[in-house]
XYZ file of C-alpha atoms in Angstrom:
566
model
C 0.043 -0.032 0.077
C 3.414 2.307 0.479
C 3.156 3.011 -3.396
C -1.054 4.518 -2.272
C -0.507 7.614 -0.890
C -4.431 9.390 -1.449
C -3.257 12.444 -0.048
C -4.003 15.406 -1.433
C -2.002 18.391 0.474
C -1.540 21.274 -1.708
C -5.670 21.092 -1.826
C -6.117 24.452 -1.691
C -4.188 25.076 -4.313
C -5.665 23.006 -6.904
C -8.920 24.265 -6.165
C -7.477 27.536 -6.561
C -6.130 27.010 -9.746
C -9.061 24.830 -11.205
C -7.165 21.896 -10.643
C -8.237 18.200 -9.774
C -7.700 16.680 -6.441
C -7.169 13.548 -7.625
C -3.599 12.073 -6.484
C -1.559 10.872 -8.138
C -1.867 6.589 -8.403
C -0.083 3.184 -10.212
C -3.292 1.933 -10.797
C -4.361 -0.985 -13.712
C -4.583 1.078 -16.781
C -5.834 -1.519 -18.410
C -9.128 -2.486 -15.236
C -9.554 2.014 -15.026
C -9.770 2.435 -19.240
C -12.283 -0.128 -19.002
C -14.765 1.229 -17.031
C -14.229 4.355 -18.178
C -15.423 3.115 -22.074
C -18.820 1.971 -19.361
C -19.291 5.054 -18.084
C -19.065 7.277 -21.264
C -21.055 5.124 -22.925
C -24.554 5.717 -20.420
C -26.226 7.680 -21.218
C -27.493 11.054 -19.658
C -31.247 9.932 -19.297
C -32.690 13.517 -17.541
C -30.804 15.741 -19.819
C -31.911 17.075 -23.084
C -31.052 15.760 -26.225
C -29.998 12.447 -23.556
C -26.096 13.100 -24.280
C -23.724 10.163 -23.751
C -20.899 10.796 -20.206
C -18.070 11.467 -22.842
C -20.711 14.054 -24.787
C -22.089 15.193 -21.001
C -19.930 13.793 -18.265
C -16.787 15.643 -16.182
C -13.631 14.466 -16.384
C -13.526 15.473 -12.420
C -16.160 12.188 -11.880
C -13.708 10.076 -15.126
C -11.435 10.705 -12.796
C -13.067 8.922 -9.729
C -14.415 5.899 -12.227
C -10.497 5.354 -13.366
C -9.618 4.424 -9.455
C -12.211 3.234 -8.320
C -12.109 0.667 -9.850
C -7.975 0.853 -11.771
C -7.559 0.192 -8.134
C -8.484 -3.034 -8.041
C -5.320 -5.611 -8.569
C -7.040 -8.172 -10.700
C -3.998 -11.159 -9.583
C -4.930 -10.183 -5.956
C -7.891 -9.798 -6.756
C -7.432 -6.853 -3.810
C -8.841 -3.170 -4.404
C -6.596 -0.443 -3.898
C -8.260 2.208 -2.890
C -11.749 0.125 -0.875
C -13.447 3.954 -0.276
C -15.020 7.497 -1.562
C -15.870 10.152 0.083
C -17.198 12.910 -1.967
C -18.261 15.977 -0.921
C -19.844 18.476 -3.463
C -21.852 20.515 -3.603
C -25.723 20.197 -5.414
C -26.249 20.529 -8.052
C -22.697 18.771 -9.528
C -24.610 16.295 -10.467
C -24.257 13.795 -7.595
C -27.336 11.743 -8.499
C -26.534 11.121 -12.058
C -23.680 10.683 -11.513
C -23.553 8.228 -8.942
C -26.407 5.821 -11.009
C -23.617 5.705 -13.557
C -20.764 4.954 -10.769
C -22.767 2.334 -9.764
C -24.375 0.571 -13.419
C -21.126 1.163 -14.375
C -19.213 -1.404 -11.248
C -22.348 -3.892 -11.977
C -21.063 -4.018 -15.456
C -17.273 -4.597 -15.360
C -18.055 -6.556 -12.440
C -17.235 -10.319 -13.168
C -18.511 -11.994 -9.638
C -20.912 -14.413 -9.905
C -24.012 -12.919 -8.128
C -22.354 -10.163 -6.857
C -24.479 -7.592 -4.506
C -24.585 -3.829 -5.374
C -25.915 -1.050 -3.991
C -26.839 2.135 -3.750
C -28.483 3.552 -0.654
C -30.769 6.977 -0.100
C -31.884 8.572 2.242
C -35.687 9.073 1.796
C -37.740 7.329 -0.737
C -37.566 9.901 -2.790
C -34.042 10.359 -3.597
C -34.331 6.657 -4.163
C -36.748 7.022 -6.800
C -34.511 9.249 -8.533
C -31.618 7.256 -8.832
C -32.884 4.001 -9.723
C -35.068 5.724 -12.587
C -31.708 7.040 -13.457
C -30.204 3.674 -13.579
C -33.023 2.497 -15.557
C -33.323 5.409 -17.616
C -29.697 4.475 -19.603
C -30.647 0.886 -18.839
C -32.880 1.556 -21.724
C -31.028 4.255 -23.553
C -28.590 1.708 -25.015
C -30.289 -1.373 -27.008
C -27.565 -3.709 -26.690
C -28.053 -2.836 -22.252
C -32.137 -3.587 -22.833
C -30.810 -6.875 -24.191
C -27.592 -7.940 -21.500
C -29.552 -6.489 -18.197
C -33.725 -7.956 -16.673
C -34.973 -4.559 -14.804
C -37.788 -5.324 -11.638
C -38.748 -1.349 -11.310
C -41.775 -2.993 -8.615
C -38.346 -4.595 -6.714
C -35.116 -1.492 -7.694
C -33.292 -4.234 -9.689
C -31.415 -4.574 -12.414
C -30.040 -8.368 -13.323
C -26.809 -8.483 -15.389
C -27.546 -12.025 -17.263
C -24.334 -13.149 -17.919
C -23.304 -13.278 -14.537
C -26.417 -12.947 -12.378
C -25.237 -10.318 -11.004
C -27.759 -7.587 -9.450
C -28.412 -3.577 -8.407
C -30.524 -2.613 -5.704
C -31.572 0.830 -4.642
C -32.482 0.717 -0.719
C -34.193 3.977 0.854
C -32.015 3.648 4.368
C -33.347 2.045 7.037
C -31.981 -0.667 9.709
C -34.167 -3.260 8.225
C -33.319 -3.448 5.412
C -29.509 -2.875 5.482
C -29.314 -5.621 8.643
C -27.076 -8.867 7.374
C -26.282 -7.904 3.466
C -22.612 -8.383 1.720
C -22.883 -6.144 -0.767
C -19.713 -5.999 -3.687
C -20.736 -3.237 -3.423
C -21.783 0.361 -1.668
C -22.284 3.702 -2.576
C -23.984 5.570 -0.118
C -26.490 8.976 -1.168
C -25.943 12.085 1.240
C -25.033 10.688 4.359
C -25.359 13.595 5.853
C -29.353 12.626 6.021
C -28.762 9.065 6.687
C -26.410 10.268 9.461
C -29.608 11.944 11.323
C -30.273 8.353 12.032
C -29.975 7.029 15.717
C -28.717 3.978 13.617
C -26.931 4.972 10.919
C -23.131 4.584 12.829
C -24.546 1.305 13.548
C -25.062 0.262 9.467
C -22.396 1.937 8.109
C -20.332 -0.120 10.951
C -23.068 -2.925 9.097
C -21.965 -2.613 5.570
C -18.707 -1.985 5.847
C -18.463 -6.175 8.021
C -20.148 -7.604 5.395
C -17.538 -6.263 2.675
C -15.156 -8.479 4.681
C -15.155 -11.503 2.638
C -14.676 -9.914 -0.526
C -11.071 -8.720 -0.911
C -13.049 -6.161 -3.851
C -15.275 -4.947 -2.538
C -15.942 -1.022 -1.914
C -17.673 1.646 0.640
C -18.843 4.966 -1.593
C -20.216 7.982 -0.191
C -21.419 10.876 -2.633
C -23.442 13.540 -0.315
C -23.407 17.467 0.678
C -22.783 19.154 3.315
C -25.200 19.463 6.222
C -27.517 21.704 6.075
C -26.632 21.829 10.209
C -23.946 21.653 12.153
C -22.303 18.163 11.588
C -23.249 15.271 13.535
C -22.832 11.214 14.140
C -21.523 9.000 11.652
C -21.365 11.649 8.771
C -19.294 14.084 11.342
C -16.668 10.834 11.463
C -15.969 9.664 7.282
C -15.565 13.807 6.990
C -13.089 13.941 9.546
C -11.680 10.797 8.481
C -10.980 11.430 4.549
C -9.843 14.929 6.133
C -7.218 13.969 7.987
C -6.114 11.515 4.753
C -6.639 14.323 2.772
C -4.300 16.568 4.490
C -0.620 13.867 5.044
C -2.350 12.806 9.081
C -3.716 9.806 8.532
C -3.497 6.822 5.938
C -6.604 4.546 4.902
C -7.660 3.325 1.508
C -10.914 6.356 2.600
C -10.404 7.925 -1.432
C -10.785 12.250 -0.223
C -12.637 14.256 -2.936
C -13.785 17.889 -1.101
C -15.022 20.089 -2.827
C -15.086 22.896 -0.101
C -13.263 25.844 0.627
C -9.949 26.313 2.817
C -10.203 27.570 6.397
C -10.116 31.773 5.605
C -13.399 31.468 3.638
C -15.560 28.524 4.396
C -15.998 31.318 7.457
C -19.996 31.033 8.767
C -18.832 33.704 12.304
C -18.278 37.525 10.976
C -15.358 40.033 12.475
C -17.711 43.011 10.635
C -21.667 42.043 10.390
C -21.810 45.391 7.592
C -19.396 42.952 5.362
C -20.565 39.932 3.024
C -19.556 36.435 4.293
C -15.931 35.856 2.774
C -17.576 32.799 0.419
C -20.327 35.017 -0.847
C -17.614 36.658 -3.457
C -18.864 34.646 -7.086
C -15.659 34.761 -7.885
C -14.415 31.948 -5.394
C -17.257 29.558 -6.650
C -15.608 27.279 -9.421
C -13.420 26.216 -6.541
C -16.664 24.094 -5.949
C -18.450 23.344 -8.159
C -16.436 20.418 -10.063
C -19.311 20.410 -13.073
C -19.260 24.365 -13.486
C -20.923 24.248 -17.443
C -22.444 21.615 -16.950
C -25.344 20.893 -14.632
C -24.224 24.068 -13.233
C -23.150 27.799 -14.379
C -22.534 30.330 -12.012
C -24.835 33.079 -12.639
C -27.532 30.067 -12.530
C -26.067 30.059 -8.626
C -25.758 33.964 -7.966
C -29.697 34.587 -8.774
C -30.110 31.708 -6.241
C -28.106 33.283 -3.602
C -29.872 36.679 -4.124
C -33.132 35.522 -3.425
C -31.457 33.132 -0.115
C -30.240 36.260 1.151
C -33.540 37.950 1.487
C -34.643 35.542 3.154
C -32.021 36.335 6.212
C -29.317 34.859 7.830
C -30.929 31.873 8.804
C -31.572 30.780 5.178
C -28.712 32.416 3.017
C -26.607 29.600 5.969
C -28.690 27.377 4.794
C -28.481 26.903 1.229
C -24.674 27.906 1.067
C -23.680 24.796 3.327
C -26.088 23.725 0.422
C -24.294 24.778 -2.685
C -21.439 25.818 -1.405
C -20.897 23.193 0.992
C -20.035 25.811 3.801
C -19.656 23.983 7.068
C -22.250 25.480 10.139
C -20.133 25.355 13.761
C -23.853 26.108 14.959
C -27.235 26.319 14.110
C -28.410 30.248 13.446
C -32.050 29.930 13.325
C -34.246 33.594 13.093
C -35.479 33.527 16.390
C -31.795 33.014 18.039
C -30.160 34.770 20.221
C -27.966 37.174 19.770
C -25.217 35.971 21.671
C -24.988 33.571 19.122
C -23.491 35.265 16.690
C -19.858 36.582 18.163
C -20.667 32.635 19.274
C -17.397 31.290 17.763
C -15.466 34.534 17.947
C -15.183 34.158 21.137
C -14.294 29.958 21.362
C -10.271 29.732 23.287
C -9.486 25.750 22.867
C -6.842 25.639 25.555
C -9.566 26.834 28.243
C -10.321 23.682 30.177
C -11.393 23.718 33.517
C -8.290 22.904 34.989
C -6.751 26.562 32.745
C -10.143 28.414 34.113
C -8.962 27.875 37.932
C -5.193 28.905 36.795
C -6.111 31.954 35.279
C -8.906 33.226 37.698
C -9.468 34.743 40.767
C -12.853 34.254 41.709
C -15.695 31.816 39.956
C -18.967 31.448 40.114
C -20.746 28.418 39.147
C -24.297 27.302 37.864
C -26.092 24.291 36.896
C -29.072 23.148 35.712
C -31.311 19.629 35.425
C -34.890 18.348 35.021
C -35.790 14.900 35.576
C -34.577 11.497 33.953
C -34.838 12.173 30.005
C -33.191 15.881 30.602
C -29.318 16.793 30.417
C -27.457 17.767 33.944
C -25.329 20.381 32.892
C -22.597 22.255 34.958
C -21.103 25.138 34.651
C -18.076 27.084 35.564
C -17.486 31.244 35.239
C -14.058 32.448 36.821
C -12.657 36.675 36.387
C -9.800 36.275 35.098
C -6.821 38.200 37.412
C -4.872 40.451 35.323
C -7.265 41.477 32.198
C -11.065 40.630 34.650
C -12.467 38.679 30.969
C -14.513 36.003 31.944
C -14.194 32.098 31.238
C -16.546 29.753 30.545
C -15.971 26.024 30.896
C -19.093 23.252 30.971
C -19.794 19.885 31.264
C -23.387 17.948 31.601
C -24.642 14.313 31.956
C -27.118 12.555 31.135
C -29.281 8.788 31.507
C -29.619 5.984 28.837
C -33.179 7.155 29.113
C -32.476 10.278 26.921
C -30.991 8.848 23.730
C -34.223 7.137 23.922
C -36.805 10.025 24.619
C -34.645 11.473 22.026
C -33.724 9.560 19.477
C -33.556 13.464 16.736
C -30.763 14.544 18.987
C -29.139 11.110 19.737
C -25.868 11.489 16.899
C -25.385 14.911 18.611
C -24.826 13.396 22.155
C -23.111 10.505 21.413
C -20.500 12.304 19.602
C -20.352 14.358 22.592
C -19.957 11.878 25.085
C -17.157 10.211 22.670
C -15.705 14.400 22.841
C -15.881 14.035 26.814
C -18.101 16.912 27.053
C -21.031 14.804 28.261
C -20.983 11.692 30.794
C -24.219 9.173 30.029
C -24.423 7.471 33.493
C -26.766 4.396 34.259
C -27.743 4.819 38.161
C -30.561 7.311 39.094
C -27.586 9.796 41.046
C -24.490 9.211 39.555
C -24.979 12.021 37.341
C -24.970 14.193 40.841
C -22.622 12.166 42.525
C -20.598 12.413 39.407
C -21.369 16.902 39.221
C -21.325 17.090 43.178
C -17.566 15.843 42.737
C -16.469 18.759 40.081
C -17.943 21.347 42.533
C -15.680 19.785 45.625
C -13.155 20.053 43.143
C -13.781 23.538 41.894
C -14.626 24.546 45.974
C -11.483 22.698 47.760
C -9.237 26.030 45.859
C -10.779 28.464 47.723
C -12.130 30.355 44.395
C -16.053 29.527 44.176
C -17.970 32.320 46.019
C -21.221 30.624 44.591
C -23.523 28.524 43.546
C -26.353 28.812 41.266
C -29.180 27.400 40.114
C -32.453 27.124 39.074
C -35.176 27.200 41.525
C -37.417 24.218 40.589
C -36.508 20.982 41.768
C -33.207 21.165 43.112
C -33.385 19.707 46.695
C -31.724 16.877 46.844
C -28.775 18.824 45.079
C -28.727 21.721 47.678
C -28.810 19.076 49.921
C -25.532 16.930 48.861
C -23.961 20.413 48.638
C -24.063 21.119 51.459
C -22.235 18.231 52.393
C -19.558 19.492 50.505
C -19.551 23.002 53.007
C -21.284 24.607 49.840
C -24.498 26.215 51.396
C -25.652 29.806 52.804
C -25.745 32.433 51.558
C -23.099 30.350 48.792
C -25.917 28.549 47.543
C -28.478 30.820 45.485
C -31.336 30.590 43.444
C -31.345 32.287 39.805
C -34.462 33.139 38.619
C -35.543 32.001 35.507
C -37.665 33.311 32.887
C -37.903 37.240 32.112
C -35.896 37.306 35.558
C -32.786 36.505 33.884
C -32.875 38.751 30.868
C -29.826 40.669 32.514
C -27.819 37.953 32.408
C -28.986 37.255 28.980
C -27.748 40.743 28.158
C -24.707 40.750 30.246
C -23.799 37.851 27.816
C -24.612 39.284 24.842
C -22.809 42.395 25.537
C -19.420 41.053 26.555
C -19.673 37.995 24.144
C -19.357 41.510 20.787
C -16.912 42.923 23.279
C -14.628 40.856 23.691
C -14.606 39.891 27.588
C -15.569 36.393 27.772
C -14.809 33.389 26.489
C -15.194 29.711 27.112
C -13.177 26.502 26.152
C -14.812 26.243 22.471
C -16.655 22.675 23.779
C -19.210 21.802 21.461
C -21.941 20.922 24.118
C -21.626 24.862 24.267
C -22.224 25.365 21.356
C -24.811 23.025 20.612
C -26.568 24.523 23.591
C -26.899 28.231 21.938
C -27.675 27.882 18.816
C -31.103 25.703 20.171
C -31.745 28.101 22.638
C -34.717 30.665 20.964
C -35.544 34.015 22.498
C -38.766 35.535 22.799
C -39.024 38.866 24.080
C -41.625 39.269 26.794
C -42.781 43.127 26.695
C -38.747 45.424 28.003
C -37.664 41.825 28.125
C -36.097 38.343 26.354
C -36.537 34.720 28.106
C -34.785 31.737 26.845
C -36.696 29.218 28.231
C -36.982 24.534 27.489
C -40.536 25.788 26.335
C -39.867 26.783 23.293
C -36.651 25.586 22.179
C -38.410 21.658 22.105
C -36.696 18.842 22.102
C -32.920 20.632 20.721
C -31.367 21.090 24.546
C -29.995 23.932 25.816
C -29.558 23.053 29.838
C -25.817 24.037 29.627
C -26.314 27.305 28.341
C -29.111 27.369 30.867
C -26.198 26.659 33.623
C -23.799 29.150 32.117
C -26.460 31.841 32.554
C -26.654 30.850 36.048
C -23.155 30.966 36.995
C -23.179 34.750 34.641
C -25.652 36.753 36.806
C -23.751 35.847 40.141
C -21.079 36.583 38.302
C -22.346 39.635 37.101
C -22.267 41.158 40.837
C -18.778 41.425 40.231
C -18.424 38.694 43.909
C -15.049 39.832 45.419
C -11.568 37.196 44.790
C -12.280 34.118 47.900
C -9.451 33.388 50.179
C -7.274 30.700 48.429
C -6.715 27.578 50.579
C -4.386 25.586 48.647
C -0.510 25.736 47.205
C -0.831 26.408 43.344
C 0.492 22.368 43.024
C -2.677 21.638 44.581
C -4.540 24.480 43.121
C -4.110 23.154 39.470
C -3.236 19.545 39.641
C -5.979 16.662 38.057
C -8.248 17.919 36.415
C -9.471 17.721 32.589
């Protein structure tokens, strides 16, 4: 595998120059040429004149066909490039090219009765994909004779090898137990919304183990929301291979802007985002001049821009592959506009305590199907900046009752920002452990919490000598307006930093603001199933810090203060 380096470290320069993202690889030319010849012969059924891919297809995708099939060793039957992640914006013939790719796989295959799958996220997309494949066969007299099309099953059989290609909608039940020779998963970012997505993708990979020539291809646009679950994991893996930070057999072809362009937070709100410059769009539109053109896309962009920031960013995620760092809805909290810019990745709890002269804490949580959240706000010794850190806990029942957010919660668990506990009370015990450790430093001034249903928390803190006037109920609803506004201003004037924890960004993105007279509220009822507990805990801590607490007497040495915190 030493000659099969799939990295492309100069990808930014290649995109700017409109050059190929394909690394140079030692392909078996005969296999590559055969696959490309079959692909080029196929006709595109939904384009006027029904041209072939040779006439209307893009060279960028022809290269993918060549590598995927030209990496199969004819002697050992081992495919050296066994996976693909193609990240490409909408309107770049993604579904059509994917259909052509899988039909080509069926036709070049030599294994008798091999099974190929094209997995779509929804019934609608699977119908479209099958129509494309069936249409390509219908437009070629030779393929009509060689292929048996069963429309009611969305299944095509190549008569010479009895190999089959089936188009299916994603479903854990449908995917279980299959052992395909080739799989294409369309719109992975949509499939990742399913709680079972990572398990099913794992099963598909497991089913390929017995066939050395098997391949797994993902073709997807960026997500309309911050990436999560299996999509986030596969994209991170592909980027690491592309950048030369990791190795593997996944071919990463990622049409996305460099980080300096792909911003979703602006230093000056009056200025456009860098990616709004239409002169840059060619970089991420490999099919430019065919299925899409920049002028056509620009008209679509103007419509999205008039609809507001939420629709503009959604549009950009789909048509320019802009990755959203957090949700920005029209009724969002004003602090969300500044949140990502105030991230300080080195700000762990240990670092917060090292830099702070005083600390306040906040706790928020509900029943077993809710999150329990803890936040600490520190005031920096010299600069007086405020520093924010949070952690949350969940019971397994949350994943069952809140399936729509389960993929995000699993991500936060893997990142270490969410602890999943199995026993009632275990979450509270761990939370109190954090409070005890911070209290032992002598930095902790007060703990604030929602006054509703906090008896057990108050009792537990009393056992570690955090009691009396050091524990305070923080009024919620409109009475929290002061903390909300304070946080907004300090984020805007860059006097509040946080650790860049994804769980906090998620909670901030979920928060919906409701005006109440001259006040505003952020509450769980309005936010729905999307959790905001970490943000509410942070606002409780901020409410206490707003009162300018005096630095308490520090009780321990420096080594005792700053040792052992995660």
